[in-house]
Coordinates of C-alpha atoms and ligand atoms in Angstrom, one line a residue:
M268 CA 33.1 -126.9 -54.8
T269 CA 33.7 -130.2 -56.5
Q270 CA 32.7 -133.7 -55.6
A271 CA 34.3 -137.2 -55.6
N272 CA 33.0 -140.4 -54.5
G273 CA 33.6 -142.0 -51.0
S274 CA 32.2 -145.0 -49.4
V275 CA 31.5 -145.9 -45.7
Q276 CA 31.4 -149.5 -44.5
I277 CA 28.6 -150.0 -41.9
G278 CA 28.5 -153.7 -40.7
E279 CA 28.4 -155.8 -44.0
R280 CA 27.1 -152.9 -46.0
T281 CA 29.0 -150.4 -48.0
V282 CA 27.3 -147.1 -48.7
D283 CA 28.5 -144.7 -51.3
L284 CA 28.5 -141.2 -50.2
P285 CA 30.1 -138.3 -52.1
I286 CA 33.2 -136.6 -50.9
M287 CA 32.9 -132.6 -51.4
K288 CA 36.0 -130.6 -51.7
G289 CA 36.1 -126.9 -50.6
T290 CA 38.5 -124.4 -52.3
M291 CA 40.8 -124.7 -49.1
G292 CA 41.0 -127.0 -46.1
A293 CA 39.6 -130.4 -45.3
D294 CA 37.2 -132.3 -47.5
V295 CA 33.9 -133.4 -46.1
I296 CA 32.0 -136.5 -46.6
D297 CA 28.3 -135.8 -47.5
M298 CA 26.2 -137.7 -44.9
R299 CA 22.9 -136.2 -45.9
T300 CA 21.6 -139.6 -47.2
L301 CA 23.2 -141.7 -44.5
A302 CA 20.2 -142.2 -42.3
T303 CA 17.7 -142.8 -45.2
Q304 CA 20.2 -145.3 -46.8
T305 CA 21.1 -147.2 -43.7
G306 CA 19.0 -146.2 -40.8
V307 CA 22.1 -145.4 -38.8
Y308 CA 23.1 -141.8 -37.7
S309 CA 26.5 -140.3 -37.3
F310 CA 27.2 -139.4 -33.5
D311 CA 29.4 -136.2 -33.0
P312 CA 28.5 -134.2 -29.7
G313 CA 30.2 -130.9 -29.9
F314 CA 30.5 -131.2 -33.7
L315 CA 34.3 -132.2 -33.4
S316 CA 34.2 -134.0 -36.8
T317 CA 31.2 -132.3 -38.4
A318 CA 30.8 -129.5 -40.9
S319 CA 27.4 -127.9 -40.2
C320 CA 27.2 -125.9 -43.4
E321 CA 28.8 -124.8 -46.5
S322 CA 30.2 -121.2 -46.2
R323 CA 32.3 -118.7 -48.3
I324 CA 32.9 -116.2 -45.5
T325 CA 35.7 -117.2 -43.2
Y326 CA 38.6 -119.7 -43.7
L327 CA 40.7 -120.8 -40.8
D328 CA 43.6 -123.2 -40.5
G329 CA 44.4 -123.7 -36.7
A330 CA 47.4 -125.7 -37.3
A331 CA 49.0 -123.1 -39.5
G332 CA 47.7 -120.0 -37.7
I333 CA 45.9 -118.6 -40.8
L334 CA 42.5 -116.7 -40.7
L335 CA 41.1 -115.3 -43.9
H336 CA 37.8 -113.3 -44.4
R337 CA 36.6 -113.7 -48.0
G338 CA 40.2 -114.7 -48.8
Y339 CA 41.8 -111.7 -47.2
P340 CA 44.3 -112.4 -44.3
I341 CA 43.2 -110.9 -41.0
E342 CA 46.6 -109.3 -40.7
Q343 CA 46.1 -107.3 -43.8
L344 CA 42.6 -106.2 -42.9
A345 CA 43.6 -105.2 -39.3
E346 CA 46.6 -103.3 -40.5
K347 CA 45.2 -101.6 -43.7
G348 CA 41.4 -101.6 -43.3
D349 CA 38.7 -100.3 -40.9
Y350 CA 36.0 -102.0 -39.1
L351 CA 33.1 -100.9 -41.3
E352 CA 35.1 -101.8 -44.4
V353 CA 35.4 -105.4 -42.9
C354 CA 31.7 -105.4 -42.2
Y355 CA 31.0 -104.5 -45.9
L356 CA 33.3 -107.5 -47.0
L357 CA 31.7 -109.9 -44.6
L358 CA 28.2 -109.0 -45.7
Y359 CA 28.7 -108.6 -49.5
G360 CA 31.7 -110.6 -50.2
E361 CA 34.0 -108.0 -51.8
L362 CA 35.9 -105.1 -50.4
P363 CA 33.8 -101.8 -51.2
T364 CA 34.9 -99.2 -53.7
A365 CA 35.3 -95.7 -52.5
A366 CA 31.6 -94.8 -53.3
Q367 CA 30.3 -98.1 -51.9
K368 CA 32.3 -97.5 -48.7
A369 CA 31.0 -93.9 -48.3
D370 CA 27.4 -95.0 -48.8
F371 CA 27.8 -98.0 -46.4
D372 CA 29.4 -95.9 -43.7
Y373 CA 26.6 -93.2 -44.2
R374 CA 23.8 -95.8 -43.9
V375 CA 25.2 -97.6 -40.8
T376 CA 26.0 -94.1 -39.1
H377 CA 22.4 -92.9 -39.8
H378 CA 21.0 -96.0 -38.0
T379 CA 22.8 -95.6 -34.7
M380 CA 20.0 -94.0 -32.7
V381 CA 17.5 -96.3 -31.0
H382 CA 13.8 -95.8 -30.5
E383 CA 13.4 -93.3 -27.8
Q384 CA 11.2 -95.8 -25.8
M385 CA 14.2 -98.0 -25.3
A386 CA 15.4 -95.5 -22.7
R387 CA 12.3 -96.4 -20.8
F388 CA 12.8 -100.1 -21.5
F389 CA 16.1 -99.8 -19.7
Q390 CA 14.5 -98.4 -16.6
G391 CA 13.3 -102.0 -16.0
F392 CA 16.6 -103.3 -15.3
R393 CA 18.6 -103.3 -11.9
R394 CA 21.5 -101.0 -11.9
D395 CA 24.0 -103.9 -11.2
A396 CA 22.8 -106.0 -14.1
H397 CA 25.6 -107.6 -16.2
P398 CA 26.0 -105.6 -19.4
M399 CA 25.5 -109.0 -21.3
S400 CA 22.0 -109.7 -19.8
I401 CA 21.0 -106.2 -20.9
M402 CA 22.5 -106.9 -24.3
V403 CA 20.6 -110.2 -24.8
A404 CA 17.3 -108.5 -23.7
S405 CA 17.7 -105.1 -25.6
V406 CA 18.8 -106.6 -28.8
G407 CA 16.1 -109.1 -28.7
A408 CA 13.5 -106.4 -28.0
L409 CA 14.6 -104.5 -31.3
S410 CA 12.2 -106.7 -33.2
A411 CA 9.3 -105.2 -31.1
F412 CA 10.4 -101.7 -32.3
Y413 CA 11.4 -102.3 -35.9
H414 CA 8.5 -104.4 -37.5
D415 CA 9.4 -103.2 -40.8
S416 CA 12.7 -105.2 -41.1
T417 CA 11.6 -108.5 -39.7
D418 CA 10.4 -110.3 -42.9
I419 CA 13.4 -112.6 -43.5
N420 CA 12.2 -113.5 -47.1
D421 CA 12.6 -109.9 -48.4
P422 CA 16.3 -109.2 -49.1
M423 CA 15.8 -105.4 -48.6
Q424 CA 14.5 -106.1 -45.1
R425 CA 17.3 -108.5 -44.4
M426 CA 19.7 -105.7 -45.2
I427 CA 18.0 -103.0 -43.3
A428 CA 17.9 -105.2 -40.3
S429 CA 21.6 -105.9 -40.6
M430 CA 22.3 -102.2 -40.9
R431 CA 20.1 -101.5 -37.8
L432 CA 21.9 -104.2 -35.8
I433 CA 25.5 -103.2 -36.7
A434 CA 24.5 -99.6 -36.0
K435 CA 22.6 -100.0 -32.8
A436 CA 24.5 -102.7 -31.0
P437 CA 27.3 -100.2 -29.8
T438 CA 24.5 -97.7 -28.8
L439 CA 22.8 -100.4 -26.7
A440 CA 26.3 -101.6 -25.2
A441 CA 27.1 -98.0 -24.3
M442 CA 23.7 -97.5 -22.8
A443 CA 24.1 -100.7 -20.7
Y444 CA 27.4 -99.1 -19.4
K445 CA 26.0 -95.7 -18.6
Y446 CA 22.9 -97.2 -16.9
S447 CA 25.3 -99.3 -14.5
L448 CA 26.9 -95.9 -13.6
G449 CA 23.8 -94.0 -13.2
Q450 CA 24.9 -91.4 -15.8
P451 CA 22.7 -90.1 -18.5
F452 CA 22.7 -91.9 -21.9
V453 CA 24.8 -90.2 -24.5
Y454 CA 23.2 -89.9 -28.0
P455 CA 25.4 -91.1 -31.1
R456 CA 26.9 -88.3 -33.3
N457 CA 27.0 -88.8 -37.0
D458 CA 30.4 -86.7 -37.5
L459 CA 32.3 -89.5 -35.6
D460 CA 33.5 -92.8 -37.0
Y461 CA 32.2 -96.0 -35.5
A462 CA 34.7 -96.6 -32.7
S463 CA 35.1 -93.0 -31.8
N464 CA 31.2 -92.6 -31.6
F465 CA 31.3 -95.8 -29.3
L466 CA 34.0 -94.3 -27.0
R467 CA 32.1 -91.1 -26.9
M468 CA 28.8 -92.7 -25.9
C469 CA 30.4 -94.7 -23.1
F470 CA 32.7 -91.9 -21.7
A471 CA 31.3 -88.5 -22.4
V472 CA 29.0 -86.7 -19.9
P473 CA 26.7 -83.7 -20.7
A474 CA 28.7 -81.6 -18.2
E475 CA 32.0 -81.2 -20.4
E476 CA 33.3 -81.5 -23.8
Y477 CA 34.6 -85.0 -24.6
V478 CA 37.5 -85.2 -27.2
V479 CA 38.1 -88.7 -28.6
N480 CA 41.6 -90.0 -28.2
P481 CA 42.5 -91.1 -31.7
V482 CA 44.9 -93.8 -30.3
F483 CA 42.1 -95.3 -28.5
A484 CA 39.8 -95.0 -31.4
R485 CA 42.2 -96.8 -33.8
A486 CA 43.0 -99.6 -31.2
L487 CA 39.3 -100.1 -30.5
D488 CA 38.6 -100.3 -34.2
R489 CA 41.2 -102.9 -34.6
I490 CA 39.8 -104.9 -31.7
F491 CA 36.5 -104.8 -33.5
I492 CA 38.1 -106.1 -36.7
L493 CA 39.9 -108.9 -35.0
H494 CA 36.5 -110.2 -33.3
A495 CA 34.3 -109.6 -36.4
D496 CA 33.9 -113.3 -37.4
L497 CA 35.4 -116.8 -36.7
A498 CA 33.3 -119.2 -38.9
Q499 CA 31.0 -121.7 -37.1
V500 CA 32.0 -121.2 -33.4
A501 CA 29.4 -121.9 -30.7
S502 CA 27.7 -118.4 -30.9
T503 CA 27.6 -118.3 -34.8
S504 CA 26.2 -121.9 -34.9
T505 CA 23.6 -120.7 -32.4
V506 CA 22.6 -117.9 -34.6
R507 CA 22.4 -120.2 -37.7
L508 CA 20.3 -122.7 -35.7
A509 CA 17.9 -120.1 -34.3
G510 CA 17.5 -118.5 -37.8
S511 CA 17.0 -121.8 -39.5
S512 CA 13.3 -122.0 -38.1
G513 CA 12.7 -118.5 -39.8
A514 CA 13.2 -116.4 -36.5
D515 CA 13.5 -112.7 -37.3
P516 CA 17.2 -111.3 -37.3
F517 CA 16.9 -109.4 -33.9
A518 CA 16.0 -112.6 -32.1
C519 CA 18.8 -114.6 -33.8
I520 CA 21.4 -112.1 -32.8
A521 CA 20.1 -112.0 -29.2
A522 CA 20.6 -115.9 -29.3
G523 CA 24.1 -115.3 -30.5
I524 CA 24.9 -113.0 -27.6
A525 CA 23.5 -115.5 -25.1
S526 CA 25.9 -118.2 -26.4
L527 CA 28.9 -115.7 -26.5
W528 CA 28.3 -114.9 -22.8
G529 CA 29.8 -118.1 -21.6
P530 CA 33.4 -118.0 -20.0
A531 CA 34.8 -120.6 -22.5
H532 CA 33.8 -118.3 -25.3
G533 CA 33.3 -114.5 -25.0
G534 CA 34.0 -114.3 -21.3
A535 CA 37.7 -115.2 -21.5
N536 CA 39.1 -111.8 -21.9
E537 CA 37.4 -110.8 -18.5
A538 CA 39.0 -113.9 -17.0
V539 CA 42.4 -113.1 -18.4
L540 CA 42.5 -109.8 -16.5
K541 CA 41.2 -111.3 -13.2
M542 CA 44.1 -113.8 -13.5
L543 CA 46.8 -111.2 -14.2
S544 CA 45.5 -109.3 -11.3
E545 CA 45.7 -112.3 -9.1
I546 CA 49.3 -113.0 -10.1
G547 CA 50.0 -109.3 -9.4
A548 CA 53.9 -109.4 -10.0
P549 CA 56.3 -111.1 -12.4
E550 CA 58.0 -112.9 -9.4
R551 CA 54.7 -114.7 -8.5
I552 CA 54.5 -116.3 -12.2
P553 CA 56.4 -119.6 -11.5
H554 CA 53.8 -120.4 -8.8
F555 CA 50.9 -120.0 -11.2
I556 CA 52.7 -121.8 -14.0
S557 CA 53.1 -124.7 -11.8
R558 CA 49.4 -124.6 -10.8
A559 CA 48.4 -124.5 -14.5
K560 CA 50.4 -127.7 -15.1
D561 CA 49.0 -129.4 -12.1
K562 CA 46.2 -131.7 -13.1
S563 CA 44.8 -131.9 -9.7
D564 CA 44.4 -128.0 -9.8
P565 CA 41.5 -126.7 -11.9
F566 CA 43.5 -123.4 -12.5
R567 CA 44.2 -122.8 -16.2
L568 CA 46.3 -120.1 -17.7
M569 CA 43.3 -117.9 -19.1
G570 CA 44.1 -116.5 -22.7
F571 CA 46.2 -119.6 -23.5
G572 CA 45.0 -122.4 -25.8
H573 CA 42.3 -122.5 -28.5
R574 CA 40.0 -125.1 -29.7
I575 CA 41.0 -124.4 -33.4
F576 CA 44.4 -122.4 -33.2
K577 CA 47.1 -125.0 -32.2
N578 CA 49.7 -122.4 -33.5
Y579 CA 50.0 -118.7 -32.7
D580 CA 46.6 -117.1 -33.3
P581 CA 47.5 -114.5 -36.0
R582 CA 45.0 -112.1 -34.1
A583 CA 46.9 -112.4 -30.9
K584 CA 50.1 -111.1 -32.5
I585 CA 48.2 -108.0 -33.7
M586 CA 46.6 -107.6 -30.4
Q587 CA 50.0 -107.7 -28.6
R588 CA 51.4 -105.1 -31.0
T589 CA 48.2 -102.9 -30.5
A590 CA 48.7 -103.1 -26.8
H591 CA 52.2 -101.9 -27.2
D592 CA 51.2 -99.0 -29.4
V593 CA 48.5 -97.9 -27.0
F594 CA 50.8 -98.0 -23.9
E595 CA 53.9 -96.3 -25.7
Q596 CA 52.0 -93.6 -27.5
L597 CA 50.1 -92.6 -24.3
G598 CA 53.2 -92.9 -22.2
V599 CA 51.2 -94.9 -19.6
S600 CA 52.3 -98.1 -17.9
D601 CA 50.3 -100.8 -16.5
P602 CA 52.1 -103.4 -14.1
L603 CA 49.7 -106.0 -15.5
L604 CA 51.2 -105.7 -19.0
D605 CA 54.7 -106.5 -17.5
V606 CA 53.1 -109.5 -15.9
A607 CA 51.5 -110.5 -19.2
H608 CA 54.8 -110.2 -21.2
E609 CA 56.6 -112.3 -18.6
L610 CA 53.9 -114.9 -18.4
E611 CA 53.9 -115.2 -22.2
R612 CA 57.8 -115.5 -22.3
V613 CA 57.8 -118.2 -19.5
A614 CA 54.9 -120.2 -20.8
L615 CA 56.3 -120.3 -24.4
S616 CA 59.6 -121.7 -23.1
D617 CA 58.0 -124.3 -20.9
D618 CA 57.8 -127.9 -22.1
Y619 CA 54.2 -128.4 -20.9
F620 CA 52.8 -125.5 -23.1
V621 CA 55.2 -126.2 -26.1
K622 CA 54.1 -129.9 -26.3
R623 CA 50.4 -129.1 -26.0
R624 CA 50.8 -126.3 -28.7
L625 CA 49.2 -123.7 -26.2
F626 CA 49.7 -120.2 -27.4
P627 CA 48.3 -117.0 -26.3
N628 CA 44.9 -116.4 -27.8
V629 CA 43.2 -113.2 -29.0
D630 CA 41.9 -112.5 -25.5
F631 CA 45.4 -112.5 -23.8
Y632 CA 46.1 -108.9 -24.6
S633 CA 42.8 -107.4 -25.5
G634 CA 41.6 -106.9 -21.8
L635 CA 44.7 -104.9 -21.0
I636 CA 43.9 -102.4 -23.9
L637 CA 40.3 -102.1 -22.9
R638 CA 41.3 -101.6 -19.3
A639 CA 43.6 -98.8 -20.3
M640 CA 40.6 -97.2 -22.2
G641 CA 38.7 -97.2 -18.9
F642 CA 36.2 -100.2 -19.5
P643 CA 35.4 -102.2 -16.6
T644 CA 35.9 -106.1 -17.1
S645 CA 32.2 -106.8 -17.3
M646 CA 32.0 -104.7 -20.4
F647 CA 34.5 -106.7 -22.2
P648 CA 32.1 -109.5 -23.5
A649 CA 29.7 -106.7 -24.5
L650 CA 32.3 -105.2 -26.8
F651 CA 33.0 -108.6 -28.2
A652 CA 29.2 -108.9 -28.9
V653 CA 29.3 -105.5 -30.7
A654 CA 32.1 -106.7 -32.8
R655 CA 30.8 -110.1 -33.7
T656 CA 27.3 -108.9 -34.7
V657 CA 28.4 -108.5 -38.2
G658 CA 29.8 -112.0 -38.4
W659 CA 26.6 -113.5 -37.1
L660 CA 24.7 -111.5 -39.5
A661 CA 26.9 -112.3 -42.6
Q662 CA 26.4 -116.0 -41.6
W663 CA 22.7 -115.8 -41.1
K664 CA 22.2 -114.0 -44.3
E665 CA 24.4 -116.6 -46.2
M666 CA 22.2 -119.4 -44.6
I667 CA 18.9 -117.9 -45.6
E668 CA 20.2 -117.2 -49.3
D669 CA 21.4 -120.7 -49.6
P670 CA 18.8 -122.7 -51.7
N671 CA 19.9 -126.0 -49.9
Y672 CA 19.2 -124.6 -46.4
R673 CA 17.1 -126.7 -44.2
M674 CA 15.8 -126.1 -40.6
G675 CA 18.4 -127.6 -38.2
H676 CA 17.2 -130.6 -36.3
P677 CA 20.0 -132.7 -35.1
S678 CA 19.1 -136.3 -34.2
Q679 CA 20.2 -138.0 -30.8
L680 CA 21.4 -141.3 -29.5
Y681 CA 18.6 -142.0 -27.1
T682 CA 19.8 -144.0 -23.8
G683 CA 16.7 -143.2 -21.6
A684 CA 14.0 -145.6 -20.5
E685 CA 12.3 -148.0 -22.9
Q686 CA 8.4 -147.6 -23.4
R687 CA 6.6 -148.4 -20.0
D688 CA 3.1 -147.8 -18.6
Y689 CA 2.0 -144.8 -16.6
T690 CA 1.2 -145.6 -13.0
P691 CA -1.1 -143.4 -11.0
V692 CA 0.6 -141.3 -8.3
S693 CA -1.1 -143.3 -5.3
M694 CA 0.6 -146.4 -6.7
R695 CA 4.2 -145.0 -7.0
Ligands
ACO526 N1 46.3 -123.7 -19.1 C1 46.8 -125.0 -18.8 N2 46.7 -126.1 -19.5 C2 45.8 -126.0 -20.6 C3 45.3 -124.9 -21.1 C4 45.5 -123.7 -20.3 N3 45.1 -122.5 -20.7 N4 44.5 -125.0 -22.1 C5 44.6 -126.5 -22.4 N5 45.4 -127.0 -21.4 C6 45.9 -128.3 -21.5 C7 44.7 -129.4 -20.9 O1 44.8 -129.5 -19.6 C8 45.0 -130.6 -21.9 O2 46.0 -131.2 -21.1 P1 46.2 -132.8 -21.2 O3 46.3 -133.1 -22.6 O4 47.4 -133.1 -20.5 O5 44.9 -133.3 -20.6 C9 45.5 -130.0 -23.2 O6 46.1 -128.8 -22.9 C10 44.5 -129.8 -24.2 O7 43.4 -129.0 -23.7 P2 41.8 -129.2 -24.0 O8 41.0 -128.5 -23.1 O9 41.6 -130.6 -24.4 O10 41.8 -128.4 -25.4 P3 40.6 -127.8 -26.1 O11 41.0 -127.4 -27.6 O12 39.3 -128.5 -25.8 O13 40.5 -126.3 -25.3 C11 40.4 -124.1 -24.5 C12 40.6 -125.0 -25.7 C13 39.0 -124.3 -23.9 C14 40.3 -122.6 -25.2 C15 41.5 -124.2 -23.5 O14 42.7 -123.9 -24.0 C16 41.2 -123.3 -22.3 O15 40.5 -123.6 -21.3 N6 41.9 -122.1 -22.3 C17 41.8 -121.0 -21.4 C18 40.5 -120.3 -21.5 C19 40.5 -119.3 -22.7 O16 41.5 -118.6 -22.8 N7 39.5 -119.4 -23.7 C20 39.4 -118.4 -24.7 C21 39.4 -119.1 -26.1 S1 39.5 -117.9 -27.5 C22 37.9 -117.4 -27.6 O17 36.9 -118.2 -27.4 C23 37.6 -116.1 -28.3

């Protein structure tokens, strides 16, 4: 990072503020001394013009449709790597050697079991609880079970907590699913890879042998890679803010899951599938396209548009190819895939969507793949949470290790009542 000088004019005053340059992307103006120098704060709800931190993990250029993790394009990672390799890359900054990879895979695999008392903890939930509410609660509860990895100032404990969270998130998500069905929990198996293990924990039953479908395992691994990190989005910023007070990593990741749950963020793939089912057949598409364009109708094309990607989201293209692979290799068809294709074709040739640079996002096809695997829509955000756990951890760890990190404490523009005197209730 290099610096140059910038200045800001506030009324009659000119204040010198350094301009910081990253390795790629937009420069930032360093506002840290603005309030002390001038008594004036910057105002930026939703952080539309604010870089909240310095980071070396993920770079994205929404206009060009570029997403890099530690410099590596997402297309190459998804095509040639596997999810645990990407986890290592995000956490440590470099791709692992063969020996490092074998060691990392071994360590994550051997942390997949959860404390047996967790099974009893689950009995407190209603059977119809949403998997995300179980994820928020059970991931948060891990700090009650693993006291030996909650000291955030000890690098070894930080790493053990990270291993535990990456390893146990799929176990807890699978338990949430099994609990909703009233089926027994399935323990993890150390001879299976990460995605295969997860599929088995979700779909195996003790009454018969379960053979993992390799096409599903590869597709799920790819979905995990594509959702592993996306810089400072709402859930990641939530994790950083929660962690900035020194909260333990299990609590911070639970906060991230809570933020991810919202329909504008992690709930979108659930919404895409509902929309495709509602459309039902290609001939009904024109009606829904005109509804999406009608400003008096709240309906939007779910899975279209992105706050950052104003070009084709590179992850959406990989997801589209993966959906094809899955359906072709398994020889199955889903009428909703035909609806999705036609909808994409029609929208991308419609002036309304072209002008506003609305392209399919990563969630447009992922729901169809997950549905083909047998997941109910309510599980979609839980799978997203499993995949994003590593991104949250990498960002949390980077923050704790940054010597310049301060507790997050945004200011505000106060527009409430001025000071006034209390009146007793009998006089109001
Ligand atoms: N369908 C129809 N019109 C849309 C859509 C859509 N999906 N998305 C945006 N627009 C229109 C808006 O109405 C607006 O039109 P206007 O300029 O005439 O008023 C214009 O495009 C810009 O939209 P904004 O909402 O201002 O764009 P923003 O960047 O804030 O929104 C968002 C991004 C929230 C993702 C939006 O595109 C959307 O609601 N998409 C559908 C939901 C979705 O798929 N979310 C998943 C995002 S990916 C993720 O989080 C993993």
